[in-house]
């Protein structure tokens, strides 16, 4: 039994409220569910929100202890590359995570970097759960590529979705509606593209309800298929939400 959680982006308060609502309790710095349910993170745990470092600590610790699963998102990928010493642009929210890291003393900074690097390296871009009936991936995956070894193009799809390289009318990267063309049996649960309500399309579910943009933080209880959410405490930035035709 899983509780899949959408993009958190440093929204620790909402994460605490959501896990409480899902029935998790803190026990020795770990979130435990009395019915031994498991948390699954769809990626993008950092950037833009107020508590990215603490989210890294929590997620890394839970995964280390075998109490949670995680797939990296594009923001996680960029943070990983930064921490590995690559030259990345500190933009699109990464600046808040870097500010938080810079406020730590060097020993704490080293520790959190090492924790995140270890978390990233051991986490697959796609999780196949419940005998391959449940697929979790940050930005989604095409039906024809499920269960296959990941190529470079598939890795990019898993992190960024079906991008065109162009910008849309709002100046955001254009993303094709891959879920519309998905007709597979496995349920694909993903995030990445903020929508005002969790979006079911064919056998896919987008759980990124834009918590960091003032929406809400959403979870899917699986296999119950119940949606659980808490409202965001962040200011609402409505032009960050996308809408798709049904
Ligand atoms: Mn993302």
mmCIF file of N, CA and C and ligand atoms in Angstrom, residues 7 9 42-44 48 73-76 138-139 159-160 175 191-194 208, ligand 1:
data_model
loop_
_atom_site.group_PDB
_atom_site.id
_atom_site.type_symbol
_atom_site.label_atom_id
_atom_site.label_comp_id
_atom_site.label_asym_id
_atom_site.label_seq_id
_atom_site.Cartn_x
_atom_site.Cartn_y
_atom_site.Cartn_z
ATOM 1 N N UNK A 7 4.645 16.973 -6.302
ATOM 2 C CA UNK A 7 5.807 17.864 -6.167
ATOM 3 C C UNK A 7 5.710 18.733 -4.901
ATOM 4 N N UNK A 9 8.515 20.756 -3.561
ATOM 5 C CA UNK A 9 9.276 22.007 -3.740
ATOM 6 C C UNK A 9 9.512 22.768 -2.434
ATOM 7 N N UNK A 42 7.159 11.760 -6.058
ATOM 8 C CA UNK A 42 7.288 11.868 -7.529
ATOM 9 C C UNK A 42 8.410 12.807 -7.964
ATOM 10 N N UNK A 43 9.217 13.282 -7.024
ATOM 11 C CA UNK A 43 10.345 14.144 -7.382
ATOM 12 C C UNK A 43 10.038 15.615 -7.212
ATOM 13 N N UNK A 44 11.078 16.444 -7.436
ATOM 14 C CA UNK A 44 10.995 17.891 -7.189
ATOM 15 C C UNK A 44 10.611 18.178 -5.735
ATOM 16 N N UNK A 48 12.297 26.730 -4.747
ATOM 17 C CA UNK A 48 11.223 27.740 -4.676
ATOM 18 C C UNK A 48 10.572 27.849 -3.307
ATOM 19 N N UNK A 73 13.109 14.328 -9.911
ATOM 20 C CA UNK A 73 12.514 15.209 -10.923
ATOM 21 C C UNK A 73 13.589 16.060 -11.571
ATOM 22 N N UNK A 74 13.181 16.924 -12.502
ATOM 23 C CA UNK A 74 14.158 17.784 -13.173
ATOM 24 C C UNK A 74 14.876 18.717 -12.211
ATOM 25 N N UNK A 75 14.174 19.208 -11.188
ATOM 26 C CA UNK A 75 14.844 20.069 -10.203
ATOM 27 C C UNK A 75 15.872 19.264 -9.393
ATOM 28 N N UNK A 76 15.548 18.019 -9.100
ATOM 29 C CA UNK A 76 16.481 17.149 -8.370
ATOM 30 C C UNK A 76 17.718 16.885 -9.220
ATOM 31 N N UNK A 138 8.545 11.101 -12.668
ATOM 32 C CA UNK A 138 8.309 12.530 -12.425
ATOM 33 C C UNK A 138 7.427 13.205 -13.478
ATOM 34 N N UNK A 139 7.787 13.042 -14.758
ATOM 35 C CA UNK A 139 7.049 13.775 -15.790
ATOM 36 C C UNK A 139 6.216 12.864 -16.674
ATOM 37 N N UNK A 159 12.136 13.120 -16.996
ATOM 38 C CA UNK A 159 12.413 14.300 -16.167
ATOM 39 C C UNK A 159 11.640 15.548 -16.613
ATOM 40 N N UNK A 160 11.520 15.735 -17.920
ATOM 41 C CA UNK A 160 10.959 16.983 -18.460
ATOM 42 C C UNK A 160 9.631 16.814 -19.174
ATOM 43 N N UNK A 175 4.716 22.039 -23.385
ATOM 44 C CA UNK A 175 4.699 20.601 -23.086
ATOM 45 C C UNK A 175 3.504 19.981 -23.785
ATOM 46 N N UNK A 191 4.030 13.962 -11.827
ATOM 47 C CA UNK A 191 3.847 15.342 -11.369
ATOM 48 C C UNK A 191 4.330 16.283 -12.451
ATOM 49 N N UNK A 192 5.176 17.217 -12.057
ATOM 50 C CA UNK A 192 5.927 18.072 -12.981
ATOM 51 C C UNK A 192 5.169 19.253 -13.557
ATOM 52 N N UNK A 193 3.930 19.066 -13.962
ATOM 53 C CA UNK A 193 3.176 20.140 -14.605
ATOM 54 C C UNK A 193 2.037 20.566 -13.684
ATOM 55 N N UNK A 194 2.146 21.775 -13.089
ATOM 56 C CA UNK A 194 1.127 22.181 -12.109
ATOM 57 C C UNK A 194 -0.263 22.320 -12.731
ATOM 58 N N UNK A 208 0.757 16.877 -9.449
ATOM 59 C CA UNK A 208 1.367 18.175 -9.131
ATOM 60 C C UNK A 208 0.293 19.247 -9.120
HETATM 61 MN MN1 LIG B 1 9.339 19.094 -12.368
#
